PDB file of C-alpha atoms in Angstrom:
ATOM      1  CA  MET A  18       0.000   0.000   0.000  1.00  0.00           C
ATOM      2  CA  ILE A  19       2.770   2.454   0.911  1.00  0.00           C
ATOM      3  CA  SER A  20       4.589   1.796  -2.363  1.00  0.00           C
ATOM      4  CA  MET A  21       1.441   2.405  -4.416  1.00  0.00           C
ATOM      5  CA  ALA A  22       0.638   5.535  -2.416  1.00  0.00           C
ATOM      6  CA  SER A  23       4.165   6.797  -2.997  1.00  0.00           C
ATOM      7  CA  ASP A  24       3.971   6.158  -6.738  1.00  0.00           C
ATOM      8  CA  ALA A  25       0.582   7.879  -6.951  1.00  0.00           C
ATOM      9  CA  ALA A  26       1.860  10.877  -4.987  1.00  0.00           C
ATOM     10  CA  ILE A  27       5.002  11.248  -7.123  1.00  0.00           C
ATOM     11  CA  GLU A  28       3.150  11.047 -10.420  1.00  0.00           C
ATOM     12  CA  THR A  29       0.416  13.412  -9.230  1.00  0.00           C
ATOM     13  CA  TYR A  30       3.083  15.853  -8.000  1.00  0.00           C
ATOM     14  CA  GLN A  31       4.798  15.786 -11.395  1.00  0.00           C
ATOM     15  CA  ALA A  32       1.506  16.230 -13.248  1.00  0.00           C
ATOM     16  CA  LEU A  33       0.581  19.214 -11.087  1.00  0.00           C
ATOM     17  CA  ASP A  34       4.004  20.764 -11.588  1.00  0.00           C
ATOM     18  CA  ASN A  35       3.747  20.304 -15.338  1.00  0.00           C
ATOM     19  CA  SER A  36       0.270  21.828 -15.431  1.00  0.00           C
ATOM     20  CA  GLY A  37       1.535  25.249 -14.395  1.00  0.00           C
ATOM     21  CA  ALA A  38      -1.440  25.620 -12.062  1.00  0.00           C
ATOM     22  CA  GLU A  39      -1.344  27.428  -8.732  1.00  0.00           C
ATOM     23  CA  ALA A  40      -4.283  25.474  -7.339  1.00  0.00           C
ATOM     24  CA  ALA A  41      -6.088  22.311  -8.398  1.00  0.00           C
ATOM     25  CA  ILE A  42      -8.873  20.004  -7.248  1.00  0.00           C
ATOM     26  CA  LEU A  43      -7.777  16.407  -6.661  1.00  0.00           C
ATOM     27  CA  ALA A  44     -10.232  13.516  -6.386  1.00  0.00           C
ATOM     28  CA  ARG A  45      -9.695   9.943  -5.190  1.00  0.00           C
ATOM     29  CA  VAL A  46     -11.612   6.669  -5.335  1.00  0.00           C
ATOM     30  CA  GLY A  47     -11.852   5.930  -1.623  1.00  0.00           C
ATOM     31  CA  ALA A  48     -14.622   3.352  -2.034  1.00  0.00           C
ATOM     32  CA  ASP A  49     -16.593   1.699  -4.804  1.00  0.00           C
ATOM     33  CA  ILE A  50     -19.658   3.914  -5.273  1.00  0.00           C
ATOM     34  CA  SER A  51     -20.431   2.788  -8.798  1.00  0.00           C
ATOM     35  CA  GLU A  52     -23.882   1.597  -7.671  1.00  0.00           C
ATOM     36  CA  TYR A  53     -24.754   5.296  -7.370  1.00  0.00           C
ATOM     37  CA  GLY A  54     -23.361   6.107 -10.803  1.00  0.00           C
ATOM     38  CA  LEU A  55     -20.362   7.881  -9.254  1.00  0.00           C
ATOM     39  CA  ARG A  56     -16.612   7.213  -9.213  1.00  0.00           C
ATOM     40  CA  TYR A  57     -14.739   9.665  -6.992  1.00  0.00           C
ATOM     41  CA  THR A  58     -15.646   9.777  -3.312  1.00  0.00           C
ATOM     42  CA  HIS A  59     -13.510  12.582  -1.939  1.00  0.00           C
ATOM     43  CA  ALA A  60     -11.789  15.729  -3.143  1.00  0.00           C
ATOM     44  CA  ALA A  61      -9.100  18.046  -1.814  1.00  0.00           C
ATOM     45  CA  ILE A  62      -7.566  21.326  -2.888  1.00  0.00           C
ATOM     46  CA  ALA A  63      -3.897  21.197  -3.840  1.00  0.00           C
ATOM     47  CA  VAL A  64      -1.912  24.422  -3.618  1.00  0.00           C
ATOM     48  CA  ARG A  65       1.446  25.214  -5.190  1.00  0.00           C
ATOM     49  CA  GLU A  66       3.860  26.950  -2.796  1.00  0.00           C
ATOM     50  CA  HIS A  67       1.749  26.190   0.243  1.00  0.00           C
ATOM     51  CA  PRO A  68       3.422  27.453   3.456  1.00  0.00           C
ATOM     52  CA  LYS A  69       4.089  23.803   4.403  1.00  0.00           C
ATOM     53  CA  GLY A  70       5.506  22.620   1.069  1.00  0.00           C
ATOM     54  CA  HIS A  71       5.729  23.016  -2.687  1.00  0.00           C
ATOM     55  CA  TRP A  72       2.497  21.043  -3.255  1.00  0.00           C
ATOM     56  CA  PHE A  73       0.274  20.553  -0.215  1.00  0.00           C
ATOM     57  CA  ILE A  74      -3.418  19.771   0.070  1.00  0.00           C
ATOM     58  CA  ARG A  75      -6.120  21.075   2.364  1.00  0.00           C
ATOM     59  CA  HIS A  76      -9.238  19.027   2.901  1.00  0.00           C
ATOM     60  CA  GLN A  77     -11.888  18.079   5.406  1.00  0.00           C
ATOM     61  CA  LEU A  78     -11.722  14.561   6.846  1.00  0.00           C
ATOM     62  CA  ASN A  79     -14.191  12.590   8.909  1.00  0.00           C
ATOM     63  CA  ILE A  80     -12.556  11.513  12.179  1.00  0.00           C
ATOM     64  CA  CYS A  81     -12.526   7.720  12.443  1.00  0.00           C
ATOM     65  CA  ALA A  82     -16.142   7.235  11.312  1.00  0.00           C
ATOM     66  CA  THR A  83     -17.441   9.439  14.138  1.00  0.00           C
ATOM     67  CA  ASP A  84     -19.898  12.307  13.714  1.00  0.00           C
ATOM     68  CA  ARG A  85     -17.056  14.877  13.649  1.00  0.00           C
ATOM     69  CA  SER A  86     -14.595  16.239  11.080  1.00  0.00           C
ATOM     70  CA  GLU A  87     -11.459  18.381  10.977  1.00  0.00           C
ATOM     71  CA  LEU A  88      -9.513  20.310   8.354  1.00  0.00           C
ATOM     72  CA  PHE A  89      -6.056  18.988   7.496  1.00  0.00           C
ATOM     73  CA  ASP A  90      -3.057  20.311   5.587  1.00  0.00           C
ATOM     74  CA  GLN A  91      -1.160  17.297   4.225  1.00  0.00           C
ATOM     75  CA  GLY A  92       1.394  16.279   1.655  1.00  0.00           C
ATOM     76  CA  LEU A  93       0.275  14.380  -1.426  1.00  0.00           C
ATOM     77  CA  MET A  94       1.451  11.066   0.037  1.00  0.00           C
ATOM     78  CA  ASN A  95      -1.163  11.296   2.789  1.00  0.00           C
ATOM     79  CA  PHE A  96      -3.915  11.715   0.217  1.00  0.00           C
ATOM     80  CA  PHE A  97      -3.319   8.118  -0.915  1.00  0.00           C
ATOM     81  CA  LEU A  98      -2.680   6.443   2.455  1.00  0.00           C
ATOM     82  CA  ASP A  99      -6.374   5.976   3.212  1.00  0.00           C
ATOM     83  CA  ASP A 100      -6.463   2.635   1.354  1.00  0.00           C
ATOM     84  CA  PRO A 101      -8.332   3.749  -1.796  1.00  0.00           C
ATOM     85  CA  VAL A 102      -9.882   0.992  -3.900  1.00  0.00           C
ATOM     86  CA  VAL A 103      -8.058   2.363  -6.954  1.00  0.00           C
ATOM     87  CA  TYR A 104      -4.862   4.401  -7.018  1.00  0.00           C
ATOM     88  CA  GLU A 105      -6.131   7.031  -9.398  1.00  0.00           C
ATOM     89  CA  THR A 106      -6.230  10.810  -9.204  1.00  0.00           C
ATOM     90  CA  GLY A 107      -8.867  12.862 -10.947  1.00  0.00           C
ATOM     91  CA  VAL A 108      -7.466  16.357 -11.497  1.00  0.00           C
ATOM     92  CA  LEU A 109      -9.497  19.482 -12.232  1.00  0.00           C
ATOM     93  CA  ILE A 110      -7.573  22.647 -13.081  1.00  0.00           C
ATOM     94  CA  PRO A 111      -9.785  25.705 -12.515  1.00  0.00           C
ATOM     95  CA  SER A 112      -9.567  28.765 -14.715  1.00  0.00           C
ATOM     96  CA  THR A 113      -6.593  31.025 -13.946  1.00  0.00           C
ATOM     97  CA  ASP A 114      -8.681  33.632 -12.146  1.00  0.00           C
ATOM     98  CA  LEU A 115     -10.459  31.020 -10.014  1.00  0.00           C
ATOM     99  CA  GLN A 116      -7.153  29.333  -9.118  1.00  0.00           C
ATOM    100  CA  ALA A 117      -5.919  32.570  -7.589  1.00  0.00           C
ATOM    101  CA  ARG A 118      -9.173  33.097  -5.694  1.00  0.00           C
ATOM    102  CA  ILE A 119      -9.281  29.513  -4.382  1.00  0.00           C
ATOM    103  CA  LYS A 120      -5.667  29.676  -3.248  1.00  0.00           C
ATOM    104  CA  ALA A 121      -6.302  32.950  -1.425  1.00  0.00           C
ATOM    105  CA  VAL A 122      -9.313  31.502   0.432  1.00  0.00           C
ATOM    106  CA  VAL A 123      -7.598  28.187   1.244  1.00  0.00           C
ATOM    107  CA  LEU A 124      -4.673  30.008   2.857  1.00  0.00           C
ATOM    108  CA  SER A 125      -6.886  32.437   4.766  1.00  0.00           C
ATOM    109  CA  PRO A 126      -8.901  32.108   8.008  1.00  0.00           C
ATOM    110  CA  LYS A 127     -12.041  32.003   5.854  1.00  0.00           C
ATOM    111  CA  ALA A 128     -11.383  28.328   5.020  1.00  0.00           C
ATOM    112  CA  ALA A 129     -11.692  27.365   8.682  1.00  0.00           C
ATOM    113  CA  ARG A 130     -14.730  29.606   9.211  1.00  0.00           C
ATOM    114  CA  LEU A 131     -16.513  27.771   6.395  1.00  0.00           C
ATOM    115  CA  HIS A 132     -15.812  24.442   8.116  1.00  0.00           C
ATOM    116  CA  HIS A 133     -18.534  22.879  10.269  1.00  0.00           C
ATOM    117  CA  ASP A 134     -17.367  19.912  12.338  1.00  0.00           C
ATOM    118  CA  ASP A 135     -20.787  18.257  12.723  1.00  0.00           C
ATOM    119  CA  TYR A 136     -20.344  15.636   9.997  1.00  0.00           C
ATOM    120  CA  SER A 137     -22.622  13.522   7.860  1.00  0.00           C
ATOM    121  CA  MET A 138     -21.411  11.597   4.833  1.00  0.00           C
ATOM    122  CA  ILE A 139     -24.637  12.425   2.977  1.00  0.00           C
ATOM    123  CA  ALA A 140     -25.122  15.976   4.272  1.00  0.00           C
ATOM    124  CA  ASN A 141     -27.893  17.932   2.568  1.00  0.00           C
ATOM    125  CA  PRO A 142     -26.198  20.418   0.172  1.00  0.00           C
ATOM    126  CA  PHE A 143     -28.685  23.141   1.120  1.00  0.00           C
ATOM    127  CA  SER A 144     -28.656  22.711   4.896  1.00  0.00           C
ATOM    128  CA  THR A 145     -26.130  24.021   7.425  1.00  0.00           C
ATOM    129  CA  ARG A 146     -26.930  21.365  10.029  1.00  0.00           C
ATOM    130  CA  TYR A 147     -24.127  19.035   8.932  1.00  0.00           C
ATOM    131  CA  GLN A 148     -21.287  19.160   6.429  1.00  0.00           C
ATOM    132  CA  ASN A 149     -19.247  16.608   4.514  1.00  0.00           C
ATOM    133  CA  SER A 150     -15.847  16.918   2.859  1.00  0.00           C
ATOM    134  CA  ASN A 151     -17.059  17.712  -0.628  1.00  0.00           C
ATOM    135  CA  GLN A 152     -19.612  20.178   0.708  1.00  0.00           C
ATOM    136  CA  TRP A 153     -16.879  22.136   2.513  1.00  0.00           C
ATOM    137  CA  MET A 154     -14.947  22.346  -0.750  1.00  0.00           C
ATOM    138  CA  LEU A 155     -18.007  23.433  -2.737  1.00  0.00           C
ATOM    139  CA  GLU A 156     -18.851  26.154  -0.234  1.00  0.00           C
ATOM    140  CA  LEU A 157     -15.228  27.316  -0.258  1.00  0.00           C
ATOM    141  CA  ILE A 158     -15.328  27.524  -4.060  1.00  0.00           C
ATOM    142  CA  ALA A 159     -18.511  29.574  -3.774  1.00  0.00           C
ATOM    143  CA  ALA A 160     -16.762  31.937  -1.353  1.00  0.00           C
ATOM    144  CA  ALA A 161     -13.840  32.201  -3.770  1.00  0.00           C
ATOM    145  CA  GLN A 162     -16.145  33.154  -6.639  1.00  0.00           C
ATOM    146  CA  ALA A 163     -18.297  35.586  -4.673  1.00  0.00           C
ATOM    147  CA  PRO A 164     -16.174  36.740  -1.718  1.00  0.00           C
ATOM    148  CA  HIS A 165     -18.053  39.965  -1.008  1.00  0.00           C
ATOM    149  CA  GLU A 166     -21.456  38.270  -1.076  1.00  0.00           C
ATOM    150  CA  ILE A 167     -20.598  35.333   1.156  1.00  0.00           C
ATOM    151  CA  MET A 168     -18.125  36.535   3.797  1.00  0.00           C
ATOM    152  CA  ALA A 169     -17.497  33.003   5.150  1.00  0.00           C
ATOM    153  CA  ASP A 170     -21.183  32.361   5.864  1.00  0.00           C
ATOM    154  CA  ARG A 171     -22.310  28.838   4.909  1.00  0.00           C
ATOM    155  CA  ARG A 172     -25.937  29.862   4.538  1.00  0.00           C
ATOM    156  CA  LEU A 173     -25.013  32.635   2.105  1.00  0.00           C
ATOM    157  CA  ALA A 174     -22.700  30.282   0.205  1.00  0.00           C
ATOM    158  CA  GLN A 175     -25.551  27.816  -0.269  1.00  0.00           C
ATOM    159  CA  GLN A 176     -27.909  30.573  -1.381  1.00  0.00           C
ATOM    160  CA  TRP A 177     -25.352  31.721  -3.948  1.00  0.00           C
ATOM    161  CA  LEU A 178     -24.869  28.163  -5.228  1.00  0.00           C
ATOM    162  CA  ARG A 179     -28.613  27.663  -5.623  1.00  0.00           C
ATOM    163  CA  LYS A 180     -28.906  30.996  -7.422  1.00  0.00           C
ATOM    164  CA  LYS A 181     -26.088  30.042  -9.812  1.00  0.00           C
ATOM    165  CA  GLY A 182     -27.741  26.734 -10.671  1.00  0.00           C
ATOM    166  CA  TYR A 183     -25.675  24.227  -8.680  1.00  0.00           C
ATOM    167  CA  ARG A 184     -27.297  20.795  -8.962  1.00  0.00           C
ATOM    168  CA  PRO A 185     -26.372  18.112  -6.413  1.00  0.00           C
ATOM    169  CA  SER A 186     -26.129  14.428  -7.197  1.00  0.00           C
ATOM    170  CA  ARG A 187     -29.092  12.309  -6.196  1.00  0.00           C
ATOM    171  CA  ILE A 188     -28.457   8.855  -4.769  1.00  0.00           C
ATOM    172  CA  ALA A 189     -30.948   6.111  -3.971  1.00  0.00           C
ATOM    173  CA  ILE A 190     -30.646   4.427  -0.571  1.00  0.00           C
ATOM    174  CA  SER A 191     -32.781   1.378   0.082  1.00  0.00           C
ATOM    175  CA  PRO A 192     -34.791   1.101   3.330  1.00  0.00           C
ATOM    176  CA  PHE A 193     -32.503  -1.769   4.407  1.00  0.00           C
ATOM    177  CA  LYS A 194     -29.359   0.320   3.957  1.00  0.00           C
ATOM    178  CA  LEU A 195     -31.089   3.293   5.522  1.00  0.00           C
ATOM    179  CA  LEU A 196     -31.906   1.309   8.645  1.00  0.00           C
ATOM    180  CA  GLY A 197     -28.384  -0.117   8.894  1.00  0.00           C
ATOM    181  CA  ALA A 198     -26.787   3.286   8.502  1.00  0.00           C
ATOM    182  CA  SER A 199     -29.122   4.852  11.047  1.00  0.00           C
ATOM    183  CA  LEU A 200     -28.384   2.159  13.627  1.00  0.00           C
ATOM    184  CA  PHE A 201     -24.668   1.595  13.162  1.00  0.00           C
ATOM    185  CA  ARG A 202     -23.037   4.565  11.392  1.00  0.00           C
ATOM    186  CA  ALA A 203     -22.405   7.711  13.420  1.00  0.00           C
ATOM    187  CA  ASN A 204     -21.176   9.521  10.306  1.00  0.00           C
ATOM    188  CA  ILE A 205     -24.354   9.020   8.230  1.00  0.00           C
ATOM    189  CA  ARG A 206     -27.390  11.043   9.241  1.00  0.00           C
ATOM    190  CA  PHE A 207     -30.615  11.718   7.413  1.00  0.00           C
ATOM    191  CA  ASP A 208     -32.488  14.254   9.537  1.00  0.00           C
ATOM    192  CA  ASP A 209     -31.228  17.279   7.560  1.00  0.00           C
ATOM    193  CA  HIS A 210     -32.939  16.012   4.401  1.00  0.00           C
ATOM    194  CA  THR A 211     -36.463  16.842   3.321  1.00  0.00           C
ATOM    195  CA  LYS A 212     -39.454  14.616   3.972  1.00  0.00           C
ATOM    196  CA  THR A 213     -39.774  14.121   0.205  1.00  0.00           C
ATOM    197  CA  GLU A 214     -36.228  12.755   0.014  1.00  0.00           C
ATOM    198  CA  ARG A 215     -36.800  10.441   2.965  1.00  0.00           C
ATOM    199  CA  ASP A 216     -40.115   9.198   1.573  1.00  0.00           C
ATOM    200  CA  ASN A 217     -38.601   8.549  -1.883  1.00  0.00           C
ATOM    201  CA  GLY A 218     -35.321   7.121  -0.594  1.00  0.00           C
ATOM    202  CA  ARG A 219     -33.427   9.456  -2.945  1.00  0.00           C
ATOM    203  CA  TYR A 220     -31.059  11.918  -1.316  1.00  0.00           C
ATOM    204  CA  ASN A 221     -29.306  15.000  -2.656  1.00  0.00           C
ATOM    205  CA  VAL A 222     -25.574  15.051  -1.882  1.00  0.00           C
ATOM    206  CA  VAL A 223     -22.482  17.002  -2.887  1.00  0.00           C
ATOM    207  CA  SER A 224     -20.417  14.658  -5.024  1.00  0.00           C
ATOM    208  CA  VAL A 225     -17.137  15.267  -6.813  1.00  0.00           C
ATOM    209  CA  ARG A 226     -19.054  14.929 -10.071  1.00  0.00           C
ATOM    210  CA  SER A 227     -21.548  17.619  -9.079  1.00  0.00           C
ATOM    211  CA  ILE A 228     -18.676  20.009  -8.242  1.00  0.00           C
ATOM    212  CA  ARG A 229     -17.079  19.251 -11.604  1.00  0.00           C
ATOM    213  CA  ASP A 230     -20.341  19.758 -13.496  1.00  0.00           C
ATOM    214  CA  PHE A 231     -21.027  23.037 -11.699  1.00  0.00           C
ATOM    215  CA  LEU A 232     -17.592  24.445 -12.510  1.00  0.00           C
ATOM    216  CA  TYR A 233     -18.010  23.451 -16.161  1.00  0.00           C
ATOM    217  CA  SER A 234     -21.398  25.177 -16.246  1.00  0.00           C
ATOM    218  CA  GLN A 235     -19.704  28.323 -14.930  1.00  0.00           C
ATOM    219  CA  GLY A 236     -16.924  28.117 -17.541  1.00  0.00           C
ATOM    220  CA  LYS A 237     -14.385  27.756 -14.741  1.00  0.00           C
ATOM    221  CA  ILE A 238     -12.436  24.638 -15.802  1.00  0.00           C
ATOM    222  CA  ALA A 239      -9.199  25.131 -17.761  1.00  0.00           C
ATOM    223  CA  ASP A 240      -8.128  21.475 -17.899  1.00  0.00           C
ATOM    224  CA  GLU A 241      -9.056  18.010 -16.654  1.00  0.00           C
ATOM    225  CA  PHE A 242      -7.039  14.810 -16.601  1.00  0.00           C
ATOM    226  CA  VAL A 243      -6.505  11.536 -14.724  1.00  0.00           C
ATOM    227  CA  VAL A 244      -3.246  10.294 -13.194  1.00  0.00           C
ATOM    228  CA  ARG A 245      -2.803   6.531 -12.846  1.00  0.00           C
ATOM    229  CA  PRO A 246       0.502   5.213 -11.447  1.00  0.00           C
TER     230      PRO A 246
END
């Protein structure tokens, strides 16, 4: 595992360096979620010339399957040490102007103010009750695009995203899985979702794909590629 993580980190580092980007979105395949029509489970923001290293990432992580999360600054190696099912990196390079804005927010206190440590893996994209890793990133990107409107307020970030046409992914969860998650998983909670979602068993979530699609709809993607060691 360590060897594969090292290879993935080295090749991703080289690809980022060659891209000329100042900031990029990295996605990994932490689990097999193909049954939901999705591939990447988790994303982080990589920053060139981060105060801690040439390429470092900042992301939100769930703490040991509890109902809490924290923000971490880590090297690329750490991004692949969480035993992903596939050692593959999806890379999104934002437009030049958005790179600069994202980097500025990531390295500012605003990034922490947008973080909410009450975690749910399937947090409602338009609720501030919980937050998951991809939701933190999406709200940070919103703050980077509309800094004067949002001012590190999650509620305002979500309003801006809705206004700009952000569309979450919708996943179906069977009653059996719903019951199991409710009974045994502290990091999966459903009470922030609407009654319609609960009745239909189809839940809106922030996925890596939905972030990608939103940025494309805004004309804010300069490049996209995959790194496979």
